[in-house]
Amino acid sequence: MRIILANPRGFCAGVNMAIECLERALDFFGAPVYVYHEIVHNKYVVDRFKKRGTVFVESLEEVPEGSPLLYSAHGVSPQIREQARGRRLLAIDATCPLVTKVHLEAIKYAREGYTIFLIGHEGHDEVIGTMGEAPGQMILVETAEDVRKLEIGDPEKVAYLTQTTLSVDDANLVIGALRERFPQIANPPKDDICYATQNRQEAVRELASRSDLVLVLGSQNSSNSRRLAEIADSLGVPAHLIDGVSEIRPEWFDGVDGVLITAGASAPEDVVQECIDYLVRNHGATLEEAYVREENVHFPLPKSLRELLPAGQR
């Protein structure tokens, strides 16, 4: 059996920054440190931080007044920020800068009087936070069919934004439908779908045809990880989205000569290596690394954390 190991894969710059924020906060404050929602959508990462004393909450009412609180990489609404100030929480903003970019675009279009279509998945933490920037002017659209049902007062004053972790192909279908329905629609000068999401999708598209099976490391609630599995399936290559080696089923590999392994942007490298070790141990697999694109993006720690840390730890 051949293992084709996709590059790039795994942690992106935003996830690295968010995880470093939480590690630094735990070192500085000690446990407990509270996080609004999961720091990133990955079971292994979340469980590891729980063992260190992190408390993940879905409501700020669960956070004692004056406590340290991290906002997750997916961002939060202005209403949550206001609530945190009211409870005198020491808020550390670990929002991915690429998500912050979408928030700023929403604020800009709202101030200019646009109706804003947000292309994304209902209930996703990022979508909830972004829509909170302009709840009276923003409409969520998930599919091209949703576009056909839209009723807009001023079709000449509309704009669209996208969730950062969408499938590029799926987003383009909705964007195409919006442009057909609203030829004058405005859009940001730079694509909202993040570089890491696009790069990991590109790697799967390019490499899946060289394999009989695709293993995607990532959690079921990780949007970008789910898209990777869906892309492989759409290319006719069976794909399984798994959290780790414990979810592997031996029958998946009957008649399989080549396995592509990749990982979503919130999946740690150690779970990838455990899967590789499993295939080497049980199938005598050989490993080939395939490089599709280089990544060298780095995001600094947010100002809200740097201001709390002693000078030597910033």
PDB file of C-alpha atoms in Angstrom:
ATOM      1  CA  MET A   1       0.000   0.000   0.000  1.00  0.00           C
ATOM      2  CA  ARG A   2       1.140   3.545  -0.797  1.00  0.00           C
ATOM      3  CA  ILE A   3       0.340   6.475   1.456  1.00  0.00           C
ATOM      4  CA  ILE A   4       0.226   9.834  -0.292  1.00  0.00           C
ATOM      5  CA  LEU A   5       0.565  12.520   2.363  1.00  0.00           C
ATOM      6  CA  ALA A   6      -0.959  15.814   1.218  1.00  0.00           C
ATOM      7  CA  ASN A   7       0.874  19.087   1.693  1.00  0.00           C
ATOM      8  CA  PRO A   8      -0.385  21.499   2.840  1.00  0.00           C
ATOM      9  CA  ARG A   9      -2.569  19.905   5.501  1.00  0.00           C
ATOM     10  CA  GLY A  10      -3.496  20.461   9.132  1.00  0.00           C
ATOM     11  CA  PHE A  11      -3.111  23.574  11.244  1.00  0.00           C
ATOM     12  CA  CYS A  12      -3.384  26.936   9.504  1.00  0.00           C
ATOM     13  CA  ALA A  13      -1.969  30.235  10.776  1.00  0.00           C
ATOM     14  CA  GLY A  14      -5.253  31.214  12.447  1.00  0.00           C
ATOM     15  CA  VAL A  15      -5.498  27.924  14.337  1.00  0.00           C
ATOM     16  CA  ASN A  16      -1.839  28.107  15.382  1.00  0.00           C
ATOM     17  CA  MET A  17      -2.401  31.632  16.701  1.00  0.00           C
ATOM     18  CA  ALA A  18      -5.576  30.684  18.615  1.00  0.00           C
ATOM     19  CA  ILE A  19      -3.927  27.644  20.216  1.00  0.00           C
ATOM     20  CA  GLU A  20      -0.859  29.657  21.192  1.00  0.00           C
ATOM     21  CA  CYS A  21      -3.145  32.293  22.737  1.00  0.00           C
ATOM     22  CA  LEU A  22      -4.815  29.698  24.921  1.00  0.00           C
ATOM     23  CA  GLU A  23      -1.515  28.065  25.909  1.00  0.00           C
ATOM     24  CA  ARG A  24      -0.050  31.442  26.888  1.00  0.00           C
ATOM     25  CA  ALA A  25      -3.201  32.370  28.814  1.00  0.00           C
ATOM     26  CA  LEU A  26      -3.087  29.104  30.770  1.00  0.00           C
ATOM     27  CA  ASP A  27       0.590  29.659  31.562  1.00  0.00           C
ATOM     28  CA  PHE A  28      -0.052  33.243  32.678  1.00  0.00           C
ATOM     29  CA  PHE A  29      -3.369  32.979  34.549  1.00  0.00           C
ATOM     30  CA  GLY A  30      -3.373  29.322  35.520  1.00  0.00           C
ATOM     31  CA  ALA A  31      -6.552  27.238  35.401  1.00  0.00           C
ATOM     32  CA  PRO A  32      -9.351  27.854  34.835  1.00  0.00           C
ATOM     33  CA  VAL A  33      -9.279  29.887  31.646  1.00  0.00           C
ATOM     34  CA  TYR A  34     -12.663  30.176  29.940  1.00  0.00           C
ATOM     35  CA  VAL A  35     -13.246  29.972  26.179  1.00  0.00           C
ATOM     36  CA  TYR A  36     -16.431  31.016  24.438  1.00  0.00           C
ATOM     37  CA  HIS A  37     -17.232  28.047  22.159  1.00  0.00           C
ATOM     38  CA  GLU A  38     -14.561  25.527  21.184  1.00  0.00           C
ATOM     39  CA  ILE A  39     -11.195  27.212  20.578  1.00  0.00           C
ATOM     40  CA  VAL A  40     -11.126  25.372  17.226  1.00  0.00           C
ATOM     41  CA  HIS A  41     -13.450  22.663  15.921  1.00  0.00           C
ATOM     42  CA  ASN A  42     -11.375  19.632  16.814  1.00  0.00           C
ATOM     43  CA  LYS A  43     -12.100  17.023  19.471  1.00  0.00           C
ATOM     44  CA  TYR A  44      -8.443  16.222  20.235  1.00  0.00           C
ATOM     45  CA  VAL A  45      -7.463  19.858  20.661  1.00  0.00           C
ATOM     46  CA  VAL A  46     -10.472  20.611  22.856  1.00  0.00           C
ATOM     47  CA  ASP A  47      -9.978  17.524  25.028  1.00  0.00           C
ATOM     48  CA  ARG A  48      -6.288  18.342  25.499  1.00  0.00           C
ATOM     49  CA  PHE A  49      -7.118  21.824  26.747  1.00  0.00           C
ATOM     50  CA  LYS A  50      -9.867  20.533  29.024  1.00  0.00           C
ATOM     51  CA  LYS A  51      -7.249  18.382  30.755  1.00  0.00           C
ATOM     52  CA  ARG A  52      -5.195  21.541  31.384  1.00  0.00           C
ATOM     53  CA  GLY A  53      -8.114  23.280  33.061  1.00  0.00           C
ATOM     54  CA  THR A  54      -9.769  25.112  30.181  1.00  0.00           C
ATOM     55  CA  VAL A  55     -13.528  25.542  30.518  1.00  0.00           C
ATOM     56  CA  PHE A  56     -15.435  25.843  27.238  1.00  0.00           C
ATOM     57  CA  VAL A  57     -18.745  27.668  27.601  1.00  0.00           C
ATOM     58  CA  GLU A  58     -21.746  28.394  25.396  1.00  0.00           C
ATOM     59  CA  SER A  59     -22.970  31.290  27.520  1.00  0.00           C
ATOM     60  CA  LEU A  60     -21.048  34.046  29.291  1.00  0.00           C
ATOM     61  CA  GLU A  61     -23.363  33.526  32.279  1.00  0.00           C
ATOM     62  CA  GLU A  62     -21.194  30.461  32.962  1.00  0.00           C
ATOM     63  CA  VAL A  63     -18.080  32.641  33.380  1.00  0.00           C
ATOM     64  CA  PRO A  64     -17.451  34.157  36.850  1.00  0.00           C
ATOM     65  CA  GLU A  65     -17.108  37.940  36.768  1.00  0.00           C
ATOM     66  CA  GLY A  66     -13.544  39.160  36.311  1.00  0.00           C
ATOM     67  CA  SER A  67     -12.293  35.870  34.856  1.00  0.00           C
ATOM     68  CA  PRO A  68     -10.047  35.477  31.787  1.00  0.00           C
ATOM     69  CA  LEU A  69     -12.041  34.664  28.655  1.00  0.00           C
ATOM     70  CA  LEU A  70     -10.839  33.778  25.158  1.00  0.00           C
ATOM     71  CA  TYR A  71     -12.927  34.306  22.051  1.00  0.00           C
ATOM     72  CA  SER A  72     -12.448  31.325  19.746  1.00  0.00           C
ATOM     73  CA  ALA A  73     -10.798  31.441  16.317  1.00  0.00           C
ATOM     74  CA  HIS A  74     -14.275  31.660  14.728  1.00  0.00           C
ATOM     75  CA  GLY A  75     -15.018  35.110  16.154  1.00  0.00           C
ATOM     76  CA  VAL A  76     -17.954  36.499  18.131  1.00  0.00           C
ATOM     77  CA  SER A  77     -20.673  39.079  17.657  1.00  0.00           C
ATOM     78  CA  PRO A  78     -20.551  42.620  19.082  1.00  0.00           C
ATOM     79  CA  GLN A  79     -23.300  41.577  21.486  1.00  0.00           C
ATOM     80  CA  ILE A  80     -20.988  38.992  23.094  1.00  0.00           C
ATOM     81  CA  ARG A  81     -18.183  41.555  23.404  1.00  0.00           C
ATOM     82  CA  GLU A  82     -20.571  43.961  25.137  1.00  0.00           C
ATOM     83  CA  GLN A  83     -21.768  41.230  27.482  1.00  0.00           C
ATOM     84  CA  ALA A  84     -18.136  40.391  28.362  1.00  0.00           C
ATOM     85  CA  ARG A  85     -17.438  44.034  29.196  1.00  0.00           C
ATOM     86  CA  GLY A  86     -20.524  44.102  31.408  1.00  0.00           C
ATOM     87  CA  ARG A  87     -19.209  41.123  33.372  1.00  0.00           C
ATOM     88  CA  ARG A  88     -15.715  42.693  33.631  1.00  0.00           C
ATOM     89  CA  LEU A  89     -14.135  39.701  31.916  1.00  0.00           C
ATOM     90  CA  LEU A  90     -10.497  39.803  30.834  1.00  0.00           C
ATOM     91  CA  ALA A  91     -11.258  39.211  27.174  1.00  0.00           C
ATOM     92  CA  ILE A  92      -8.555  37.873  24.847  1.00  0.00           C
ATOM     93  CA  ASP A  93      -9.540  37.941  21.193  1.00  0.00           C
ATOM     94  CA  ALA A  94      -8.192  34.834  19.432  1.00  0.00           C
ATOM     95  CA  THR A  95     -10.349  35.436  16.347  1.00  0.00           C
ATOM     96  CA  CYS A  96      -8.568  34.503  13.121  1.00  0.00           C
ATOM     97  CA  PRO A  97      -7.601  37.741  11.327  1.00  0.00           C
ATOM     98  CA  LEU A  98      -9.213  36.397   8.151  1.00  0.00           C
ATOM     99  CA  VAL A  99     -12.523  36.109  10.004  1.00  0.00           C
ATOM    100  CA  THR A 100     -12.038  39.614  11.397  1.00  0.00           C
ATOM    101  CA  LYS A 101     -11.637  40.787   7.783  1.00  0.00           C
ATOM    102  CA  VAL A 102     -15.142  39.495   6.985  1.00  0.00           C
ATOM    103  CA  HIS A 103     -16.549  41.225  10.088  1.00  0.00           C
ATOM    104  CA  LEU A 104     -15.020  44.533   8.973  1.00  0.00           C
ATOM    105  CA  GLU A 105     -16.474  44.089   5.488  1.00  0.00           C
ATOM    106  CA  ALA A 106     -19.909  43.478   7.014  1.00  0.00           C
ATOM    107  CA  ILE A 107     -19.627  46.668   9.076  1.00  0.00           C
ATOM    108  CA  LYS A 108     -18.562  48.663   5.998  1.00  0.00           C
ATOM    109  CA  TYR A 109     -21.408  47.439   3.781  1.00  0.00           C
ATOM    110  CA  ALA A 110     -23.943  47.910   6.573  1.00  0.00           C
ATOM    111  CA  ARG A 111     -22.865  51.516   7.122  1.00  0.00           C
ATOM    112  CA  GLU A 112     -23.254  52.151   3.399  1.00  0.00           C
ATOM    113  CA  GLY A 113     -26.833  50.875   3.471  1.00  0.00           C
ATOM    114  CA  TYR A 114     -26.382  47.557   1.671  1.00  0.00           C
ATOM    115  CA  THR A 115     -28.401  44.400   2.160  1.00  0.00           C
ATOM    116  CA  ILE A 116     -25.677  41.795   2.746  1.00  0.00           C
ATOM    117  CA  PHE A 117     -25.926  38.160   1.717  1.00  0.00           C
ATOM    118  CA  LEU A 118     -23.669  35.956   3.831  1.00  0.00           C
ATOM    119  CA  ILE A 119     -22.886  32.680   2.079  1.00  0.00           C
ATOM    120  CA  GLY A 120     -22.373  30.104   4.798  1.00  0.00           C
ATOM    121  CA  HIS A 121     -23.752  27.306   6.950  1.00  0.00           C
ATOM    122  CA  GLU A 122     -26.527  28.033   9.415  1.00  0.00           C
ATOM    123  CA  GLY A 123     -25.499  27.561  13.038  1.00  0.00           C
ATOM    124  CA  HIS A 124     -21.757  27.674  12.418  1.00  0.00           C
ATOM    125  CA  ASP A 125     -19.947  29.735  15.072  1.00  0.00           C
ATOM    126  CA  GLU A 126     -18.311  31.949  12.443  1.00  0.00           C
ATOM    127  CA  VAL A 127     -21.628  32.676  10.739  1.00  0.00           C
ATOM    128  CA  ILE A 128     -23.342  33.546  14.032  1.00  0.00           C
ATOM    129  CA  GLY A 129     -20.558  35.975  14.930  1.00  0.00           C
ATOM    130  CA  THR A 130     -20.470  37.636  11.510  1.00  0.00           C
ATOM    131  CA  MET A 131     -24.237  38.070  11.280  1.00  0.00           C
ATOM    132  CA  GLY A 132     -24.165  39.773  14.656  1.00  0.00           C
ATOM    133  CA  GLU A 133     -22.330  42.715  13.046  1.00  0.00           C
ATOM    134  CA  ALA A 134     -25.418  43.727  11.047  1.00  0.00           C
ATOM    135  CA  PRO A 135     -28.360  41.544  12.071  1.00  0.00           C
ATOM    136  CA  GLY A 136     -30.934  43.833  10.459  1.00  0.00           C
ATOM    137  CA  GLN A 137     -29.172  43.943   7.094  1.00  0.00           C
ATOM    138  CA  MET A 138     -27.691  40.489   6.668  1.00  0.00           C
ATOM    139  CA  ILE A 139     -29.352  37.439   5.122  1.00  0.00           C
ATOM    140  CA  LEU A 140     -27.837  33.952   5.243  1.00  0.00           C
ATOM    141  CA  VAL A 141     -27.836  32.023   1.961  1.00  0.00           C
ATOM    142  CA  GLU A 142     -26.592  28.435   1.822  1.00  0.00           C
ATOM    143  CA  THR A 143     -27.520  27.300  -1.703  1.00  0.00           C
ATOM    144  CA  ALA A 144     -28.374  28.596  -5.148  1.00  0.00           C
ATOM    145  CA  GLU A 145     -31.976  27.616  -4.413  1.00  0.00           C
ATOM    146  CA  ASP A 146     -31.972  30.028  -1.454  1.00  0.00           C
ATOM    147  CA  VAL A 147     -30.986  32.818  -3.863  1.00  0.00           C
ATOM    148  CA  ARG A 148     -34.037  32.198  -6.033  1.00  0.00           C
ATOM    149  CA  LYS A 149     -36.325  32.653  -3.013  1.00  0.00           C
ATOM    150  CA  LEU A 150     -34.877  36.020  -1.913  1.00  0.00           C
ATOM    151  CA  GLU A 151     -37.211  39.008  -1.627  1.00  0.00           C
ATOM    152  CA  ILE A 152     -35.222  42.279  -1.503  1.00  0.00           C
ATOM    153  CA  GLY A 153     -36.518  45.836  -1.217  1.00  0.00           C
ATOM    154  CA  ASP A 154     -33.670  47.434  -3.196  1.00  0.00           C
ATOM    155  CA  PRO A 155     -31.986  44.915  -5.545  1.00  0.00           C
ATOM    156  CA  GLU A 156     -29.526  47.595  -6.672  1.00  0.00           C
ATOM    157  CA  LYS A 157     -27.997  47.923  -3.198  1.00  0.00           C
ATOM    158  CA  VAL A 158     -26.811  44.411  -2.337  1.00  0.00           C
ATOM    159  CA  ALA A 159     -23.442  42.814  -1.497  1.00  0.00           C
ATOM    160  CA  TYR A 160     -22.193  39.351  -0.597  1.00  0.00           C
ATOM    161  CA  LEU A 161     -19.660  37.943   1.859  1.00  0.00           C
ATOM    162  CA  THR A 162     -18.651  34.334   2.506  1.00  0.00           C
ATOM    163  CA  GLN A 163     -17.814  32.161   5.466  1.00  0.00           C
ATOM    164  CA  THR A 164     -14.047  31.565   5.357  1.00  0.00           C
ATOM    165  CA  THR A 165     -14.167  27.749   5.453  1.00  0.00           C
ATOM    166  CA  LEU A 166     -16.529  26.952   2.571  1.00  0.00           C
ATOM    167  CA  SER A 167     -15.898  24.734  -0.408  1.00  0.00           C
ATOM    168  CA  VAL A 168     -14.686  27.038  -3.162  1.00  0.00           C
ATOM    169  CA  ASP A 169     -16.834  25.172  -5.712  1.00  0.00           C
ATOM    170  CA  ASP A 170     -19.981  25.363  -3.565  1.00  0.00           C
ATOM    171  CA  ALA A 171     -19.430  29.057  -2.844  1.00  0.00           C
ATOM    172  CA  ASN A 172     -18.955  29.778  -6.553  1.00  0.00           C
ATOM    173  CA  LEU A 173     -22.302  28.142  -7.352  1.00  0.00           C
ATOM    174  CA  VAL A 174     -24.066  30.481  -4.917  1.00  0.00           C
ATOM    175  CA  ILE A 175     -22.062  33.500  -6.074  1.00  0.00           C
ATOM    176  CA  GLY A 176     -23.002  32.684  -9.660  1.00  0.00           C
ATOM    177  CA  ALA A 177     -26.680  32.552  -8.726  1.00  0.00           C
ATOM    178  CA  LEU A 178     -26.382  35.882  -6.874  1.00  0.00           C
ATOM    179  CA  ARG A 179     -24.677  37.560  -9.843  1.00  0.00           C
ATOM    180  CA  GLU A 180     -27.359  36.262 -12.189  1.00  0.00           C
ATOM    181  CA  ARG A 181     -30.148  37.526  -9.928  1.00  0.00           C
ATOM    182  CA  PHE A 182     -28.402  40.788  -8.947  1.00  0.00           C
ATOM    183  CA  PRO A 183     -25.994  41.854 -11.735  1.00  0.00           C
ATOM    184  CA  GLN A 184     -24.905  44.946  -9.751  1.00  0.00           C
ATOM    185  CA  ILE A 185     -24.040  43.026  -6.588  1.00  0.00           C
ATOM    186  CA  ALA A 186     -20.977  44.305  -4.697  1.00  0.00           C
ATOM    187  CA  ASN A 187     -18.279  42.069  -3.275  1.00  0.00           C
ATOM    188  CA  PRO A 188     -15.026  42.476  -1.323  1.00  0.00           C
ATOM    189  CA  PRO A 189     -11.894  43.176  -3.379  1.00  0.00           C
ATOM    190  CA  LYS A 190     -10.305  39.974  -2.054  1.00  0.00           C
ATOM    191  CA  ASP A 191     -11.906  36.547  -1.696  1.00  0.00           C
ATOM    192  CA  ASP A 192     -13.232  35.768   1.811  1.00  0.00           C
ATOM    193  CA  ILE A 193     -12.509  32.028   1.685  1.00  0.00           C
ATOM    194  CA  CYS A 194      -9.213  31.710   3.519  1.00  0.00           C
ATOM    195  CA  TYR A 195      -5.920  30.744   1.894  1.00  0.00           C
ATOM    196  CA  ALA A 196      -5.595  27.575   3.995  1.00  0.00           C
ATOM    197  CA  THR A 197      -9.077  26.334   3.124  1.00  0.00           C
ATOM    198  CA  GLN A 198      -8.393  26.869  -0.579  1.00  0.00           C
ATOM    199  CA  ASN A 199      -4.934  25.270  -0.434  1.00  0.00           C
ATOM    200  CA  ARG A 200      -6.144  22.115   1.327  1.00  0.00           C
ATOM    201  CA  GLN A 201      -9.007  21.781  -1.136  1.00  0.00           C
ATOM    202  CA  GLU A 202      -6.632  22.262  -4.058  1.00  0.00           C
ATOM    203  CA  ALA A 203      -4.366  19.508  -2.710  1.00  0.00           C
ATOM    204  CA  VAL A 204      -7.255  17.036  -2.486  1.00  0.00           C
ATOM    205  CA  ARG A 205      -8.422  17.885  -6.001  1.00  0.00           C
ATOM    206  CA  GLU A 206      -4.950  17.371  -7.394  1.00  0.00           C
ATOM    207  CA  LEU A 207      -3.985  14.253  -5.453  1.00  0.00           C
ATOM    208  CA  ALA A 208      -7.207  12.252  -4.980  1.00  0.00           C
ATOM    209  CA  SER A 209      -7.019  10.686  -8.448  1.00  0.00           C
ATOM    210  CA  ARG A 210      -3.741   9.015  -7.440  1.00  0.00           C
ATOM    211  CA  SER A 211      -5.454   7.087  -4.629  1.00  0.00           C
ATOM    212  CA  ASP A 212      -8.233   4.564  -4.056  1.00  0.00           C
ATOM    213  CA  LEU A 213      -9.286   6.019  -0.705  1.00  0.00           C
ATOM    214  CA  VAL A 214      -8.995   9.349   1.122  1.00  0.00           C
ATOM    215  CA  LEU A 215      -8.662   9.717   4.878  1.00  0.00           C
ATOM    216  CA  VAL A 216      -9.409  13.219   6.165  1.00  0.00           C
ATOM    217  CA  LEU A 217      -8.350  13.905   9.752  1.00  0.00           C
ATOM    218  CA  GLY A 218     -10.780  16.307  11.387  1.00  0.00           C
ATOM    219  CA  SER A 219     -13.916  16.524  13.499  1.00  0.00           C
ATOM    220  CA  GLN A 220     -17.454  16.300  12.178  1.00  0.00           C
ATOM    221  CA  ASN A 221     -18.217  19.879  13.275  1.00  0.00           C
ATOM    222  CA  SER A 222     -15.217  21.238  11.327  1.00  0.00           C
ATOM    223  CA  SER A 223     -16.603  22.875   8.197  1.00  0.00           C
ATOM    224  CA  ASN A 224     -13.320  22.926   6.285  1.00  0.00           C
ATOM    225  CA  SER A 225     -12.615  19.257   7.133  1.00  0.00           C
ATOM    226  CA  ARG A 226     -16.047  18.160   5.916  1.00  0.00           C
ATOM    227  CA  ARG A 227     -15.486  20.005   2.648  1.00  0.00           C
ATOM    228  CA  LEU A 228     -12.274  18.017   2.027  1.00  0.00           C
ATOM    229  CA  ALA A 229     -14.128  14.713   2.326  1.00  0.00           C
ATOM    230  CA  GLU A 230     -16.965  16.001   0.128  1.00  0.00           C
ATOM    231  CA  ILE A 231     -14.510  17.078  -2.589  1.00  0.00           C
ATOM    232  CA  ALA A 232     -12.904  13.629  -2.684  1.00  0.00           C
ATOM    233  CA  ASP A 233     -16.322  11.973  -2.873  1.00  0.00           C
ATOM    234  CA  SER A 234     -17.337  14.306  -5.701  1.00  0.00           C
ATOM    235  CA  LEU A 235     -14.262  13.127  -7.637  1.00  0.00           C
ATOM    236  CA  GLY A 236     -15.356   9.511  -7.255  1.00  0.00           C
ATOM    237  CA  VAL A 237     -12.833   8.571  -4.574  1.00  0.00           C
ATOM    238  CA  PRO A 238     -14.332   7.212  -1.326  1.00  0.00           C
ATOM    239  CA  ALA A 239     -13.457   9.428   1.650  1.00  0.00           C
ATOM    240  CA  HIS A 240     -13.778   9.078   5.406  1.00  0.00           C
ATOM    241  CA  LEU A 241     -13.678  11.986   7.853  1.00  0.00           C
ATOM    242  CA  ILE A 242     -12.239  10.717  11.131  1.00  0.00           C
ATOM    243  CA  ASP A 243     -11.028  12.240  14.384  1.00  0.00           C
ATOM    244  CA  GLY A 244      -8.228   9.739  14.747  1.00  0.00           C
ATOM    245  CA  VAL A 245      -6.910   6.218  14.316  1.00  0.00           C
ATOM    246  CA  SER A 246      -9.522   4.708  16.664  1.00  0.00           C
ATOM    247  CA  GLU A 247     -12.214   5.359  14.027  1.00  0.00           C
ATOM    248  CA  ILE A 248     -10.427   3.510  11.225  1.00  0.00           C
ATOM    249  CA  ARG A 249     -12.232   0.380   9.977  1.00  0.00           C
ATOM    250  CA  PRO A 250     -10.105  -2.457   8.534  1.00  0.00           C
ATOM    251  CA  GLU A 251     -12.658  -3.216   5.804  1.00  0.00           C
ATOM    252  CA  TRP A 252     -12.063   0.206   4.230  1.00  0.00           C
ATOM    253  CA  PHE A 253      -8.751  -1.058   2.861  1.00  0.00           C
ATOM    254  CA  ASP A 254      -9.918  -4.193   1.020  1.00  0.00           C
ATOM    255  CA  GLY A 255      -8.494  -3.917  -2.485  1.00  0.00           C
ATOM    256  CA  VAL A 256      -6.973  -0.505  -1.756  1.00  0.00           C
ATOM    257  CA  ASP A 257      -3.471   0.155  -3.080  1.00  0.00           C
ATOM    258  CA  GLY A 258      -3.194   3.916  -2.524  1.00  0.00           C
ATOM    259  CA  VAL A 259      -4.447   6.065   0.382  1.00  0.00           C
ATOM    260  CA  LEU A 260      -4.394   9.850   0.372  1.00  0.00           C
ATOM    261  CA  ILE A 261      -4.135  11.296   3.881  1.00  0.00           C
ATOM    262  CA  THR A 262      -4.915  14.934   4.582  1.00  0.00           C
ATOM    263  CA  ALA A 263      -6.127  16.957   7.551  1.00  0.00           C
ATOM    264  CA  GLY A 264      -8.434  19.894   8.070  1.00  0.00           C
ATOM    265  CA  ALA A 265      -7.077  23.225   9.253  1.00  0.00           C
ATOM    266  CA  SER A 266      -7.934  22.467  12.896  1.00  0.00           C
ATOM    267  CA  ALA A 267      -6.558  18.901  13.049  1.00  0.00           C
ATOM    268  CA  PRO A 268      -3.229  18.346  14.879  1.00  0.00           C
ATOM    269  CA  GLU A 269      -0.332  16.601  13.157  1.00  0.00           C
ATOM    270  CA  ASP A 270      -0.010  13.887  15.813  1.00  0.00           C
ATOM    271  CA  VAL A 271      -3.359  12.323  14.777  1.00  0.00           C
ATOM    272  CA  VAL A 272      -2.092  12.240  11.180  1.00  0.00           C
ATOM    273  CA  GLN A 273       1.080  10.454  12.268  1.00  0.00           C
ATOM    274  CA  GLU A 274      -0.918   7.905  14.273  1.00  0.00           C
ATOM    275  CA  CYS A 275      -2.890   7.006  11.132  1.00  0.00           C
ATOM    276  CA  ILE A 276       0.308   6.687   9.115  1.00  0.00           C
ATOM    277  CA  ASP A 277       1.784   4.400  11.794  1.00  0.00           C
ATOM    278  CA  TYR A 278      -1.382   2.262  11.697  1.00  0.00           C
ATOM    279  CA  LEU A 279      -1.145   1.753   7.920  1.00  0.00           C
ATOM    280  CA  VAL A 280       2.586   1.033   8.050  1.00  0.00           C
ATOM    281  CA  ARG A 281       2.096  -1.449  10.879  1.00  0.00           C
ATOM    282  CA  ASN A 282      -0.962  -3.247   9.494  1.00  0.00           C
ATOM    283  CA  HIS A 283      -0.465  -2.950   5.744  1.00  0.00           C
ATOM    284  CA  GLY A 284       3.260  -2.491   5.267  1.00  0.00           C
ATOM    285  CA  ALA A 285       2.501   0.900   3.725  1.00  0.00           C
ATOM    286  CA  THR A 286       5.161   3.142   2.223  1.00  0.00           C
ATOM    287  CA  LEU A 287       4.994   6.910   2.532  1.00  0.00           C
ATOM    288  CA  GLU A 288       5.219   9.540  -0.191  1.00  0.00           C
ATOM    289  CA  GLU A 289       4.851  13.247   0.616  1.00  0.00           C
ATOM    290  CA  ALA A 290       3.164  15.259  -2.138  1.00  0.00           C
ATOM    291  CA  TYR A 291       3.635  19.024  -2.146  1.00  0.00           C
ATOM    292  CA  VAL A 292       0.986  21.095  -3.927  1.00  0.00           C
ATOM    293  CA  ARG A 293       1.653  24.508  -2.407  1.00  0.00           C
ATOM    294  CA  GLU A 294       3.969  26.049   0.166  1.00  0.00           C
ATOM    295  CA  GLU A 295       2.560  27.944   3.151  1.00  0.00           C
ATOM    296  CA  ASN A 296       4.499  30.409   5.285  1.00  0.00           C
ATOM    297  CA  VAL A 297       1.744  32.547   6.810  1.00  0.00           C
ATOM    298  CA  HIS A 298       2.077  33.546  10.463  1.00  0.00           C
ATOM    299  CA  PHE A 299      -0.251  35.665  12.608  1.00  0.00           C
ATOM    300  CA  PRO A 300       1.157  37.438  15.694  1.00  0.00           C
ATOM    301  CA  LEU A 301      -0.473  37.151  19.100  1.00  0.00           C
ATOM    302  CA  PRO A 302      -3.390  39.582  19.404  1.00  0.00           C
ATOM    303  CA  LYS A 303      -2.883  42.917  21.109  1.00  0.00           C
ATOM    304  CA  SER A 304      -5.420  41.992  23.803  1.00  0.00           C
ATOM    305  CA  LEU A 305      -3.079  39.181  24.960  1.00  0.00           C
ATOM    306  CA  ARG A 306       0.235  40.983  24.421  1.00  0.00           C
ATOM    307  CA  GLU A 307      -0.932  43.814  26.697  1.00  0.00           C
ATOM    308  CA  LEU A 308      -1.506  41.331  29.531  1.00  0.00           C
ATOM    309  CA  LEU A 309       1.790  39.449  29.237  1.00  0.00           C
ATOM    310  CA  PRO A 310       5.065  40.627  30.792  1.00  0.00           C
ATOM    311  CA  ALA A 311       7.408  42.213  28.241  1.00  0.00           C
ATOM    312  CA  GLY A 312       9.638  39.139  28.004  1.00  0.00           C
ATOM    313  CA  GLN A 313       6.734  36.818  27.143  1.00  0.00           C
ATOM    314  CA  ARG A 314       5.209  38.775  24.249  1.00  0.00           C
TER     315      ARG A 314
END
